[in-house]
Structures are given as structure tokens and as C-alpha cells.
mmCIF file of C-alpha atoms in Angstrom:
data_model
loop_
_atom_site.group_PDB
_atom_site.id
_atom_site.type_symbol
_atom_site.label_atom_id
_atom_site.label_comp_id
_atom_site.label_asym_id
_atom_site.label_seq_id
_atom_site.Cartn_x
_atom_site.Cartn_y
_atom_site.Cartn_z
ATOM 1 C CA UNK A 1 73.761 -104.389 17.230
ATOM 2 C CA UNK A 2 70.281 -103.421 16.111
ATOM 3 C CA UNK A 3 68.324 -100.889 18.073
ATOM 4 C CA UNK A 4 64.878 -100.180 18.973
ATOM 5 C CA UNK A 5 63.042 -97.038 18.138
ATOM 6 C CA UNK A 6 59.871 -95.794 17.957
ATOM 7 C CA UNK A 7 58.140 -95.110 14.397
ATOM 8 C CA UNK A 8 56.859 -92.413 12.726
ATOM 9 C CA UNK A 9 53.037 -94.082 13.601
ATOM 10 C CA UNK A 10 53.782 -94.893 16.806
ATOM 11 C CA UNK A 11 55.028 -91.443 17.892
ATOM 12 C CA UNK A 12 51.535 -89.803 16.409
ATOM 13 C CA UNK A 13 49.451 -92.033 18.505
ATOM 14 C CA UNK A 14 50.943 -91.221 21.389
ATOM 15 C CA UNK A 15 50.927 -87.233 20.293
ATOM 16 C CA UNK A 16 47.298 -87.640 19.516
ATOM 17 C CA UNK A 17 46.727 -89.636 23.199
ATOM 18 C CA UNK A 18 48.087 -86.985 25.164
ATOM 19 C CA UNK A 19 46.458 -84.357 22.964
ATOM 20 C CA UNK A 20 42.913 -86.141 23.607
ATOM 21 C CA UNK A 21 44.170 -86.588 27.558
ATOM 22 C CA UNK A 22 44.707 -82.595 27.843
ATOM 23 C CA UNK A 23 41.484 -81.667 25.975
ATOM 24 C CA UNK A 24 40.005 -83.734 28.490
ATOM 25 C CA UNK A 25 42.104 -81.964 30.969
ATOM 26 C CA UNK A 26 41.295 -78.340 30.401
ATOM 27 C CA UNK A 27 37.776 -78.334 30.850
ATOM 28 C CA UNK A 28 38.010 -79.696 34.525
ATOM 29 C CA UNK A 29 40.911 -77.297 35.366
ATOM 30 C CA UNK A 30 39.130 -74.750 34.690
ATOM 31 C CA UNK A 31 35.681 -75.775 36.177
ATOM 32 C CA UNK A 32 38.069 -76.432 39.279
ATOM 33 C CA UNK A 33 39.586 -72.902 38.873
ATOM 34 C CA UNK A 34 36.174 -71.310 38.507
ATOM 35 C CA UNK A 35 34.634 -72.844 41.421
ATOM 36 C CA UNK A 36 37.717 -71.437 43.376
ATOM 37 C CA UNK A 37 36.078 -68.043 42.035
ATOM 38 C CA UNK A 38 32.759 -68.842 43.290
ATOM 39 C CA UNK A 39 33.371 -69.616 46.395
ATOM 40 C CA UNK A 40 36.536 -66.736 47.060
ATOM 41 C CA UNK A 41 33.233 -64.744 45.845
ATOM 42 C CA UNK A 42 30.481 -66.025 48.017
ATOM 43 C CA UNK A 43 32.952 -65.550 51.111
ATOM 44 C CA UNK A 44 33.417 -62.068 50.196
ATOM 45 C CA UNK A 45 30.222 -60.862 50.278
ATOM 46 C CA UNK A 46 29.139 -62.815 52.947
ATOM 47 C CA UNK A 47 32.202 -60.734 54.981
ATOM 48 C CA UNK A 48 30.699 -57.761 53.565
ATOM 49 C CA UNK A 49 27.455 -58.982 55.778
ATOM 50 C CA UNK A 50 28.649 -60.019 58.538
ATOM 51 C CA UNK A 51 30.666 -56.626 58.624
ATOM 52 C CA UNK A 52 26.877 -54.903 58.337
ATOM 53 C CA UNK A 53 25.765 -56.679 61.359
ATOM 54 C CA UNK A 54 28.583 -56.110 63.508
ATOM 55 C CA UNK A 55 28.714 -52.758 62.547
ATOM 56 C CA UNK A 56 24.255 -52.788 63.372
ATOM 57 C CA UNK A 57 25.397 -54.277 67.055
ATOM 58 C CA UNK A 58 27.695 -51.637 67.693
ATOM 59 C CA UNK A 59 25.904 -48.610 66.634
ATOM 60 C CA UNK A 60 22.317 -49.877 66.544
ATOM 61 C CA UNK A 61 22.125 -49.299 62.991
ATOM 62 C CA UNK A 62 23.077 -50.582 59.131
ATOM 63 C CA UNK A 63 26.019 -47.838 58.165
ATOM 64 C CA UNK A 64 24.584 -45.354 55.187
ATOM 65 C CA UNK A 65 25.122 -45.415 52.097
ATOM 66 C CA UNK A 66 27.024 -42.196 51.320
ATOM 67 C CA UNK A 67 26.670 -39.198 53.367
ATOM 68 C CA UNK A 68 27.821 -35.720 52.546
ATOM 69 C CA UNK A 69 30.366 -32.954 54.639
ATOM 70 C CA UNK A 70 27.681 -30.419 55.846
ATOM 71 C CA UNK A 71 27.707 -27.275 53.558
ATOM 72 C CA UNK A 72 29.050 -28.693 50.764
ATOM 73 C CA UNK A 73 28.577 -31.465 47.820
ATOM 74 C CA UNK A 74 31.814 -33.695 48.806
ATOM 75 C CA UNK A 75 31.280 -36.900 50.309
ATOM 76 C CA UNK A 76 32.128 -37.324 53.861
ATOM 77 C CA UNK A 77 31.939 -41.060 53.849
ATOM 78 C CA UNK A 78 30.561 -44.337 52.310
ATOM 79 C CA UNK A 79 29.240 -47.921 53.641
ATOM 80 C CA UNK A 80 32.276 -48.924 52.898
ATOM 81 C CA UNK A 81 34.521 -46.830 54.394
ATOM 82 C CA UNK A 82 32.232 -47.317 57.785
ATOM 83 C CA UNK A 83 33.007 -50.903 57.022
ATOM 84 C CA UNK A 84 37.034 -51.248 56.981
ATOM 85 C CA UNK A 85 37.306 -51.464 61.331
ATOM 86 C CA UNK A 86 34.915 -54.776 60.539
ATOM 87 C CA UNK A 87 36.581 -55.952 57.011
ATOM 88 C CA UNK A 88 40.237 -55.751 59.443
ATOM 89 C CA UNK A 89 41.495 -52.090 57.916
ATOM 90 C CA UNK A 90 41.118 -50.663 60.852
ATOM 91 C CA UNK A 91 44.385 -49.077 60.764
ATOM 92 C CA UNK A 92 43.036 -47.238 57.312
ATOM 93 C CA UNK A 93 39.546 -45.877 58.919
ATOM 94 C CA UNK A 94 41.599 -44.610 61.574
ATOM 95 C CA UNK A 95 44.112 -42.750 58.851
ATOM 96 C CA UNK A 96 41.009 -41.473 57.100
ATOM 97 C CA UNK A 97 40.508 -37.530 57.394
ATOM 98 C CA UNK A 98 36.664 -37.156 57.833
ATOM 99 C CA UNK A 99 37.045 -33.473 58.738
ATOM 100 C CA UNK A 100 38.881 -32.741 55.224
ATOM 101 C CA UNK A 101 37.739 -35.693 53.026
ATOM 102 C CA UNK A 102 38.719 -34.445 49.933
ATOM 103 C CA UNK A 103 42.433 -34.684 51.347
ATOM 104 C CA UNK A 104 42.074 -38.681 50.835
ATOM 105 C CA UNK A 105 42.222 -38.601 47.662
ATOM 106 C CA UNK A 106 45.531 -37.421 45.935
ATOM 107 C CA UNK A 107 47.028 -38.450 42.273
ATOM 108 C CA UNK A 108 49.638 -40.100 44.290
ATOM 109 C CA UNK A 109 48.623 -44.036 44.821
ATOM 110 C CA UNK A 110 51.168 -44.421 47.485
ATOM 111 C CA UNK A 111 49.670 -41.503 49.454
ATOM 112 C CA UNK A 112 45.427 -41.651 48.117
ATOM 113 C CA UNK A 113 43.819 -43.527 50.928
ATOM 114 C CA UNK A 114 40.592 -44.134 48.388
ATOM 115 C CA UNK A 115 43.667 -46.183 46.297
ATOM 116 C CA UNK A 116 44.076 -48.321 48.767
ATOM 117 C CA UNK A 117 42.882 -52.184 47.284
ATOM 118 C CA UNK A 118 40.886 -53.664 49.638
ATOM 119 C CA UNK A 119 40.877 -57.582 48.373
ATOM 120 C CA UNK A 120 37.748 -58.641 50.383
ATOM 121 C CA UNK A 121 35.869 -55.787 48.011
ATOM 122 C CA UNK A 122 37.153 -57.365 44.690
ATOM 123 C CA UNK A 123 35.350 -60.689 42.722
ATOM 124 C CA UNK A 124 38.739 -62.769 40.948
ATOM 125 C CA UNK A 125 36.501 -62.885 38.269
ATOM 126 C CA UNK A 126 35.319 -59.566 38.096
ATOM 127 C CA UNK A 127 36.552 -57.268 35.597
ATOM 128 C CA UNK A 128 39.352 -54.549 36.642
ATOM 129 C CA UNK A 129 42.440 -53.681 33.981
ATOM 130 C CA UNK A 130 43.797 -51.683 36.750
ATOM 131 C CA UNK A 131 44.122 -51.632 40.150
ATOM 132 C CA UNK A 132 43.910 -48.504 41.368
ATOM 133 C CA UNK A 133 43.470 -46.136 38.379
ATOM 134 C CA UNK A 134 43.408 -42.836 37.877
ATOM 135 C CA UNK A 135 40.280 -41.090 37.725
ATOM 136 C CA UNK A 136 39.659 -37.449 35.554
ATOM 137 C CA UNK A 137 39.144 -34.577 37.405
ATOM 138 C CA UNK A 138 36.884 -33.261 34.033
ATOM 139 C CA UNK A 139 33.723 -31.503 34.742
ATOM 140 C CA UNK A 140 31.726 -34.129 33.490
ATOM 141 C CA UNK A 141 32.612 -37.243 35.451
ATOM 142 C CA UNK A 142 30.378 -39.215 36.880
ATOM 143 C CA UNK A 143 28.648 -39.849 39.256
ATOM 144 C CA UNK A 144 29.404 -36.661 40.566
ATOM 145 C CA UNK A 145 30.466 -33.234 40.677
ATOM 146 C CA UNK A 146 31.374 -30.631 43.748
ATOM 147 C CA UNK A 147 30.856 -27.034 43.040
ATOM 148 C CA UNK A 148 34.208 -26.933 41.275
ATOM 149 C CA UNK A 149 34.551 -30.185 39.185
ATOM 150 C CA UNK A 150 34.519 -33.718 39.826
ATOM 151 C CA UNK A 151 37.354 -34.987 42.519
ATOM 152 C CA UNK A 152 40.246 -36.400 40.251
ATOM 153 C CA UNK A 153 42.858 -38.882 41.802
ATOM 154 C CA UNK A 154 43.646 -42.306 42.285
ATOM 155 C CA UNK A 155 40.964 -44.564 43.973
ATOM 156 C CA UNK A 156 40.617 -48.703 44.107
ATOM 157 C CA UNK A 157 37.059 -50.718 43.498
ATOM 158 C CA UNK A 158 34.546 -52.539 44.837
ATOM 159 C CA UNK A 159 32.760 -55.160 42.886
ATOM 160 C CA UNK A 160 30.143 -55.135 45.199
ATOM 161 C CA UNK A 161 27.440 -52.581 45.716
ATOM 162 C CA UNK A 162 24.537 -51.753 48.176
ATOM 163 C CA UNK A 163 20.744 -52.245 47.514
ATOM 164 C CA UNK A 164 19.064 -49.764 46.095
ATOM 165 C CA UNK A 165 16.020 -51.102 45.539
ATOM 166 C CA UNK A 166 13.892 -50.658 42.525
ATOM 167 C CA UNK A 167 14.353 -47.484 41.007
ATOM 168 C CA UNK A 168 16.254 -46.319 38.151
ATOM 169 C CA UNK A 169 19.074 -44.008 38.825
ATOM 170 C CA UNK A 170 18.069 -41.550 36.486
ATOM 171 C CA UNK A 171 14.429 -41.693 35.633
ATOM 172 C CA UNK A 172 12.864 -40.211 32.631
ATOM 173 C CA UNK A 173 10.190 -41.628 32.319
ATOM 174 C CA UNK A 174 7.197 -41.289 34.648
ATOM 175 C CA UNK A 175 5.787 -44.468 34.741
ATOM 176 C CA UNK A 176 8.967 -46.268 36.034
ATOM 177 C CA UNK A 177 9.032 -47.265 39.317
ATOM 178 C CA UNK A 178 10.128 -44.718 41.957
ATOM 179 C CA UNK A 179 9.965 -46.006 45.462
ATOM 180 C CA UNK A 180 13.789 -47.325 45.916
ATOM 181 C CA UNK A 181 13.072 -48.877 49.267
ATOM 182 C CA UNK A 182 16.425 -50.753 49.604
ATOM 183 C CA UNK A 183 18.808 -51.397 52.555
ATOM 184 C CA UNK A 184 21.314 -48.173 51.424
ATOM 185 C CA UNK A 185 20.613 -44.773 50.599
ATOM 186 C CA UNK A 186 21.776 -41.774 50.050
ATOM 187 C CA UNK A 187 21.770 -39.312 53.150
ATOM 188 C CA UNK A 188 23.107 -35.931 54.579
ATOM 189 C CA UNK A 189 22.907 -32.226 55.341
ATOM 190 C CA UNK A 190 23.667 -30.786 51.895
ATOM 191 C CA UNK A 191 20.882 -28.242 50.889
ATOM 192 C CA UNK A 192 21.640 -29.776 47.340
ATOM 193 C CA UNK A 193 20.172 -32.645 48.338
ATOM 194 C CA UNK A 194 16.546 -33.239 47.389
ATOM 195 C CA UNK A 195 14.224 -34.564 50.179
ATOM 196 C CA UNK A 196 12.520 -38.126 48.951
ATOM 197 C CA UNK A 197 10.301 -39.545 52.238
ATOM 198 C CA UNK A 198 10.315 -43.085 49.940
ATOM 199 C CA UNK A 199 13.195 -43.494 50.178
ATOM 200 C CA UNK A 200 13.737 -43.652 46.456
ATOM 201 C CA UNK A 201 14.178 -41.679 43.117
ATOM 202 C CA UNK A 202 11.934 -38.591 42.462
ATOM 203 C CA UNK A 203 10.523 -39.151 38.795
ATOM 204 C CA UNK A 204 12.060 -37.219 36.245
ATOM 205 C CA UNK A 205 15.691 -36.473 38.736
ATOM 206 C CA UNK A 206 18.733 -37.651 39.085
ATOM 207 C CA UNK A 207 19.060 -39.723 42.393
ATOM 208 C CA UNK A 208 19.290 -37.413 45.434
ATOM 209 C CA UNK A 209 18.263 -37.696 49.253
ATOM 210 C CA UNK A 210 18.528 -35.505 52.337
ATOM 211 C CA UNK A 211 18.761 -36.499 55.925
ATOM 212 C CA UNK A 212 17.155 -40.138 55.128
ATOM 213 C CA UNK A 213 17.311 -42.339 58.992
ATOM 214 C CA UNK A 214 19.847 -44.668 58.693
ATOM 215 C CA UNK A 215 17.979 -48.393 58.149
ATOM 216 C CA UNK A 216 18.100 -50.841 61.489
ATOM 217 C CA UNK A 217 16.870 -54.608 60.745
ATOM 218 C CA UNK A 218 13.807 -54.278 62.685
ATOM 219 C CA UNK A 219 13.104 -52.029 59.505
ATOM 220 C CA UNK A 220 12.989 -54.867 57.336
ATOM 221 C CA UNK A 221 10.132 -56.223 57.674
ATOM 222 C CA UNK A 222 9.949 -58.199 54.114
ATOM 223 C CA UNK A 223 12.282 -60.521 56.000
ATOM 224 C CA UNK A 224 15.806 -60.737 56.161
ATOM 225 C CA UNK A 225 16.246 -64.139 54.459
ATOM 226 C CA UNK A 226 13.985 -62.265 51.639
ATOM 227 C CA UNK A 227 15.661 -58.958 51.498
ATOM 228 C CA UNK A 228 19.524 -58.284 49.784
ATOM 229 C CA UNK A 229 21.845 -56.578 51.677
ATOM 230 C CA UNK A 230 25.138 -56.400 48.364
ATOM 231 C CA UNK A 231 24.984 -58.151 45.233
ATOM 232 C CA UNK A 232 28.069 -58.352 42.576
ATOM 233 C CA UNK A 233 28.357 -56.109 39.884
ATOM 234 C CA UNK A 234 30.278 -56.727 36.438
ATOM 235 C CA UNK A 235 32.317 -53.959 35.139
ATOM 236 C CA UNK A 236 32.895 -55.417 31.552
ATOM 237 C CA UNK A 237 31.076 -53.702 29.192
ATOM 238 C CA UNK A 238 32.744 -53.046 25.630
ATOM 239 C CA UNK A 239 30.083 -50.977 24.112
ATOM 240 C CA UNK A 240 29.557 -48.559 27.271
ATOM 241 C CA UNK A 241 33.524 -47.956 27.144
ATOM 242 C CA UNK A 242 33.340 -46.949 23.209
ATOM 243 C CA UNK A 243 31.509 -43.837 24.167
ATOM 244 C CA UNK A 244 31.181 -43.000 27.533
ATOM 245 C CA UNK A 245 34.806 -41.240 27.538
ATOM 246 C CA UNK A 246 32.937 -38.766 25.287
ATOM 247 C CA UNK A 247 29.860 -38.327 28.032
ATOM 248 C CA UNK A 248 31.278 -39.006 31.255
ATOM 249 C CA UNK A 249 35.309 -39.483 31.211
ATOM 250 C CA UNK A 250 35.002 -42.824 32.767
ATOM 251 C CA UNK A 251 35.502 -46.141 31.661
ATOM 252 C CA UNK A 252 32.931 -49.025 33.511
ATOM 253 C CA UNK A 253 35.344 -50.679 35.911
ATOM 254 C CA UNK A 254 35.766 -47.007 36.746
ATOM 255 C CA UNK A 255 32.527 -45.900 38.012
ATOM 256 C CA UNK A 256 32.760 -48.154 42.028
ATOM 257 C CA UNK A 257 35.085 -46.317 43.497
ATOM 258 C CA UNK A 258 34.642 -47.740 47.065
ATOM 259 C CA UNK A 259 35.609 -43.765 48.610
ATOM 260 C CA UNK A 260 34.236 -41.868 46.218
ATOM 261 C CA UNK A 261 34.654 -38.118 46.881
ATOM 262 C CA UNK A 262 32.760 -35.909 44.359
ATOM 263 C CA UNK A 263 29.205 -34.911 44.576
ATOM 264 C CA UNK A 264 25.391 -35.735 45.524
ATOM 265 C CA UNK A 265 24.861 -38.289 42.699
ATOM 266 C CA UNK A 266 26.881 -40.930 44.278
ATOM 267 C CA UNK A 267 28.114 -44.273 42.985
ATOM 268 C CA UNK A 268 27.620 -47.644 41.019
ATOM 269 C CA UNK A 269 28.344 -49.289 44.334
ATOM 270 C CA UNK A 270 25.724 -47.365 45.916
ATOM 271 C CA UNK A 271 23.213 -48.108 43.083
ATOM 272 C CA UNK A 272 22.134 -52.015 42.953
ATOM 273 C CA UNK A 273 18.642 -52.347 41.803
ATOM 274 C CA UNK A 274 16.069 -54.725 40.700
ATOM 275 C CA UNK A 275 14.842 -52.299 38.284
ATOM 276 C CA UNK A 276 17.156 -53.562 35.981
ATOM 277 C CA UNK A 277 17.899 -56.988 34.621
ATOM 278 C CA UNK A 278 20.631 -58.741 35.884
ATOM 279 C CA UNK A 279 23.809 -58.974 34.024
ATOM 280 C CA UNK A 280 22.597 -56.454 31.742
ATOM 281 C CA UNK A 281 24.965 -54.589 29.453
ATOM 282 C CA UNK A 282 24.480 -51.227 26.699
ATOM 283 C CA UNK A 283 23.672 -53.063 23.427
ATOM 284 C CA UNK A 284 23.672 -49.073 21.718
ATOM 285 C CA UNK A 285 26.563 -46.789 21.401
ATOM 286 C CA UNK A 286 25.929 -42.959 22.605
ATOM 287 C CA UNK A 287 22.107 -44.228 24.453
ATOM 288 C CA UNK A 288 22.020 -42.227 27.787
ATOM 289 C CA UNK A 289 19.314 -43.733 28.951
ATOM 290 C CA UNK A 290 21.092 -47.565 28.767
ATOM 291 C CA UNK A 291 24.227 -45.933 29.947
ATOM 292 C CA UNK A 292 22.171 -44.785 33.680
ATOM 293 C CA UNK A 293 20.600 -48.315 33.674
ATOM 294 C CA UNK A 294 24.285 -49.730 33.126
ATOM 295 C CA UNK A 295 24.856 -48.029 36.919
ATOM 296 C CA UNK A 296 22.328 -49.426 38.450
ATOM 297 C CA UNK A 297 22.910 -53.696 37.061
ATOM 298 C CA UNK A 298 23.512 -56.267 39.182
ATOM 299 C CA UNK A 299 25.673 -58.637 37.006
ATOM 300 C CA UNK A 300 28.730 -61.253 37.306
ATOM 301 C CA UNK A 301 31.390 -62.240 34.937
ATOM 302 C CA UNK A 302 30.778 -65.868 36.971
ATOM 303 C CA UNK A 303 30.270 -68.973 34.375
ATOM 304 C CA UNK A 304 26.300 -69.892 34.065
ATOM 305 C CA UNK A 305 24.552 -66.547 33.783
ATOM 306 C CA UNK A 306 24.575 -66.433 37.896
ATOM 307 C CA UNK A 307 25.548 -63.229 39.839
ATOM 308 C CA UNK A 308 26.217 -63.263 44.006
ATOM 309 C CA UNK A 309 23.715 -61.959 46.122
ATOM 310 C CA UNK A 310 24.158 -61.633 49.911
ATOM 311 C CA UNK A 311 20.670 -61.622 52.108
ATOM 312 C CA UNK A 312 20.011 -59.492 55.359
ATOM 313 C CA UNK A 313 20.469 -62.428 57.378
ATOM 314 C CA UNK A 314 24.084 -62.913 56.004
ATOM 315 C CA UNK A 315 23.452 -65.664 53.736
ATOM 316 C CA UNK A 316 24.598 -65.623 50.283
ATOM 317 C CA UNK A 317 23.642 -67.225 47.084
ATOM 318 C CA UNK A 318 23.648 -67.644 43.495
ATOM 319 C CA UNK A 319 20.353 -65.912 41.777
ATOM 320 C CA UNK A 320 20.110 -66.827 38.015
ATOM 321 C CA UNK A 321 19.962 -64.314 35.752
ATOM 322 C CA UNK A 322 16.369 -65.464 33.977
ATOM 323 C CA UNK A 323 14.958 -64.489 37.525
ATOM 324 C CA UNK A 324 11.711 -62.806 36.731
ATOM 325 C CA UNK A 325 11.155 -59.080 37.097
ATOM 326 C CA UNK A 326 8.735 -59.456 40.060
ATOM 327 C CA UNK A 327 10.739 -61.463 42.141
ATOM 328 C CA UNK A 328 13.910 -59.366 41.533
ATOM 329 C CA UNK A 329 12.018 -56.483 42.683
ATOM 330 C CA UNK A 330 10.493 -58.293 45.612
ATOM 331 C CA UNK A 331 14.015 -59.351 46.356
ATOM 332 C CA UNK A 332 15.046 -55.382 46.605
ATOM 333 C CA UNK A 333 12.581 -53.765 49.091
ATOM 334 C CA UNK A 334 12.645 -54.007 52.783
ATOM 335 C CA UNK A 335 9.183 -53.132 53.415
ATOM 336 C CA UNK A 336 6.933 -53.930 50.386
ATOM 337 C CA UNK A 337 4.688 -56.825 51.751
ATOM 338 C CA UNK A 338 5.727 -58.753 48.766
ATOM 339 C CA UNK A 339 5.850 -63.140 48.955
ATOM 340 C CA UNK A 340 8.757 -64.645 47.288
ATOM 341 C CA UNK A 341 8.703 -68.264 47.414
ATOM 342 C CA UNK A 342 12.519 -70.754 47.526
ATOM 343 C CA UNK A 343 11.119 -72.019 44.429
ATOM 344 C CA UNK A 344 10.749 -68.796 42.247
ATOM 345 C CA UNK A 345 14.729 -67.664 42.960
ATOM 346 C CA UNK A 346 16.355 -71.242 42.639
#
């Protein structure tokens, strides 16, 4: 009896159909996928706002950006950490030693309390090799140091950060902006601390504050549909990672440690600005200056160029990244008296 088979020309068209059918395939998979990341995103940070705001009803007040332990230059708390009752961790803000807060951090991620991986603080798409990580205890680390050396352990990240406003974390050169003006600052009782009534960067210094008031939303006067509250930050960044072991120690995804408990220059999380260009990256190995600016980028590892923004009146959006200077800025004060139209951040 004769059988049937399939030839050799039959069996390559229907190799080279399902070949064509998966190439068509991939591309909506992974739209579909990435639109999953989007919108896992967008709720994040809108949490992160609605946290603010409950955490504004309770206390009559936005939570401060980082604020030190009287007498000395360790960090007492972060935004953040006032945030976990409202992002439900309230079982870790009630385990966290404010009295002793260098005790939270140990090399240990099973007993570090700043390791602990907070999942509404992390973008899928967002860059992180390693969750938590080590960080050096070197004398050089950034973006901090106590009197004796930066404060070396295991801490988790946030890949979202507080406005800043419009100043460059390290300024030097005069004729950059220098009124930060944001929604989060830098505040405290340390005598290490200079005093800045602007609320911003002195020219020429690294970025320190002293006893700044807290921010309340009748504060923001810009508007609160105008003003960000957290944007997304991108901690990919090849070129900063070839040489900042030899400045700093750290490697990018390092540098927002959500409980950061070292000195009076704070963090990346702490340092969103619209000084600086969104989704900008160091194009020059060993450049200092690009290296401070890195801190202070907005960015997003998102498809399209887009990065997350959440408003003061807990919206959240996508800004593109060819936003113009002036709007960006606008975008970052509270209290600047600046217009910003729908049409100019579409």
C-alpha cells in the first residue's frame, strides 16, 4: 500500500508560515508585556501619592525628605520610610529603630531592615541586577558620609524619587539655577547642615539644608495638577558604572537606597530635578560634573523615550522626554508663578 507524506517543499512552506506567524507574534507580545509595565508603573507611583496625602491628612503635612538624628550626620529617616504605615508595611515602620538608626542597617539581608524590598517602590522595567545589594562602607561613598565613613550594609531600592526642583545637586557653576523649590527637601538639626531659606542648592556646595518646614499643599500654590510630587528614575547607565567604582564605590542602581543611613548629602531618590534632561545618561568616562547631574535625572527604561511622573493631586502620567527645558522646570517648583499649558507636556 502506498503512503502519503509530506515533501521536502511542502515541509519548508509550512516552516517558513509559522516562522512569518511568530515574527508577527513577538512584536505584539511584547507591546502586550510592556504595557503590563506601564501600567504596574503608573499604579505605583500613583500609591506613592496617595500614600503622601494620607500621610498630609494625618499629620497636616507632606513627610520630609530626609531628616537627620540631632547631633550627628546619620539619617534618622526618609519620605519613604514615613511612607511604609500608608504603602501597607506597617509592621516594618513599627520594627524600625529611630532612636539608633544606624542599627537598621546590618550586612545581614535577613536582619537589615533598609534590605527589606518593598515592590510598590520598584518599576518591572527599571534596572536592578540585585535585589538588595551590598553597599561599601569606603570613605568615599556616596551620597554620604558620617563622621566615621559612609554606613556599609545591605539596603533595597526605590525607582522612584522626590522632587527636588530645579537645582543641580552639586553646583559649580554660578550661573545655574539655585532655587530648588520642590515638594522634598532636605531638613534637620545637624549643625553640618547649611541653612538655604530657598529652599534649594547654595551655588558653588554640595546640597545641604537645616531645619527647612516641612511642605503642606496649601504651599503649592503653582497648582497641584501642575506641580510633581515622584517621578521614575533609570538606574542603567554603562558608562557611569565604568568609573564611578574608582570615585564613589557605587554602581548606579546603587545610589536609591530607599533608607539610606550615611550623611547630610542624601540620596538619588531624594534628588529629582528639572535641571536636568530627562532620561539623561554620562556620555564621558571619569566627568564629575555629568556624574552629579546623573543623581539628579529623571529617566525610564519604559519603550518611547517616556518616563512616569506623579502630580500633587495624585494623578500620574507619561511626560516625553523632548519636553522643553522651561516646562520641565515649571513642572518642578511649587511656588514659581510659572503657566504650563496641557498642550506643552502632551
Amino acid at each position: 500500500m502506498k503512503r502519503s507524506a509530506f515533501t521536502l517543499v511542502e515541509l519548508l512552506v509550512v516552516i517558513a508560515i509559522i516562522g512569518i506567524l511568530i515574527a508577527l507574534l513577538l512584536p505584539a507580545i511584547q507591546a502586550a508585556r510592556e504595557a503590563a509595565r506601564r501600567a504596574q508603573c503608573l499604579n505605583n507611583i500613583r500609591q506613592l501619592t496617595i500614600s503622601a496625602h494620607n500621610y498630609h491628612d494625618a499629620n497636616k503635612t507632606f513627610p520630609v525628605g530626609q531628616e537627620m538624628a540631632a547631633g550627628s550626620a546619620v539619617t534618622k529617616t526618609t519620605v519613604f520610610i514615613q511612607l511604609l504605615p500608608y504603602l501597607e508595611e506597617s509592621a516594618l515602620f513599627k520594627s524600625w529603630n529611630f532612636k539608633n538608626p544606624l542599627s537598621n542597617v546590618t550586612a545581614d539581608p535577613n536582619t537589615s531592615r533598609a534590605a527589606s524590598k518593598i515592590g510598590g517602590l520598584l518599576c518591572p522595567s527599571d534596572f536592578f541586577p540585585e535585589v538588595p545589594f551590598l553597599v561599601s562602607g569606603s570613605p568615599k561613598a556616596f551620597p554620604g558620609l558620617t563622621e566615621n565613613g559612609a554606613v556599609g550594609g545591605m539596603y533595597s531600592p526605590s525607582s522612584y524619587a522626590g522632587n527636588y526642583g530645579v537645582a543641580s545637586y552639586y553646583l559649580k557653576n554660578t550661573s545655574l539655577p539655585v532655587a530648588g523649590n520642590g515638594v522634598y527637601f532636605l531638613t534637620g538639626p545637624d549643625s553640618n547642615l547649611k541653612p538655604s531659606s530657598s529652599g534649594g542648592v547654595l551655588a558653588a556646595s554640595v546640597a545641604k539644608h537645616s531645619n527647612l518646614k516641612s511642605v503642606r499643599t496649601k504651599n503649592i500654590v503653582d497648582g497641584t495638577s501642575k506641580t510633581i510630587m515622584f517621578g521614575e528614575k533609570n538606574h542603567s547607565d554603562r558608562i557611569f558604572d565604568t568609573f564611578t567604582s574608582a570615585n564613589s564605590g557605587w554602581k548606579m542602581h546603587q545610589v536609591s537606597t530607599w533608607a539610606w543611613a550615611g550623611g547630610t548629602k542624601g540620596i538619588a531618590c531624594l534628588f529629582g530635578s528639572g535641571y536636568v534632561d530627562l532620561n539623561y545618561v554620562v556620555t564621558t568616562v571619569n566627568d564629575v560634573n555629568q556624574q552629579d547631574l546623573r543623581y539628579n535625572a529623571w529617566g525610564s527604561s519604559h519603550l518611547g523615550g517616556s518616563v512616569v511622573f506623579a502630580m500633587c493631586d495624585g494623578s500620574a502620567r507619561f511626560i516625553n522626554e523632548t519636553v522643553d527645558a522651561k516646562t520641565r522646570q515649571a513642572l518642578s517648583t511649587r511656588a514659581g508663578g510659572e503657566l504650563v499649558s496641557e498642550a506643552a507636556i502632551q
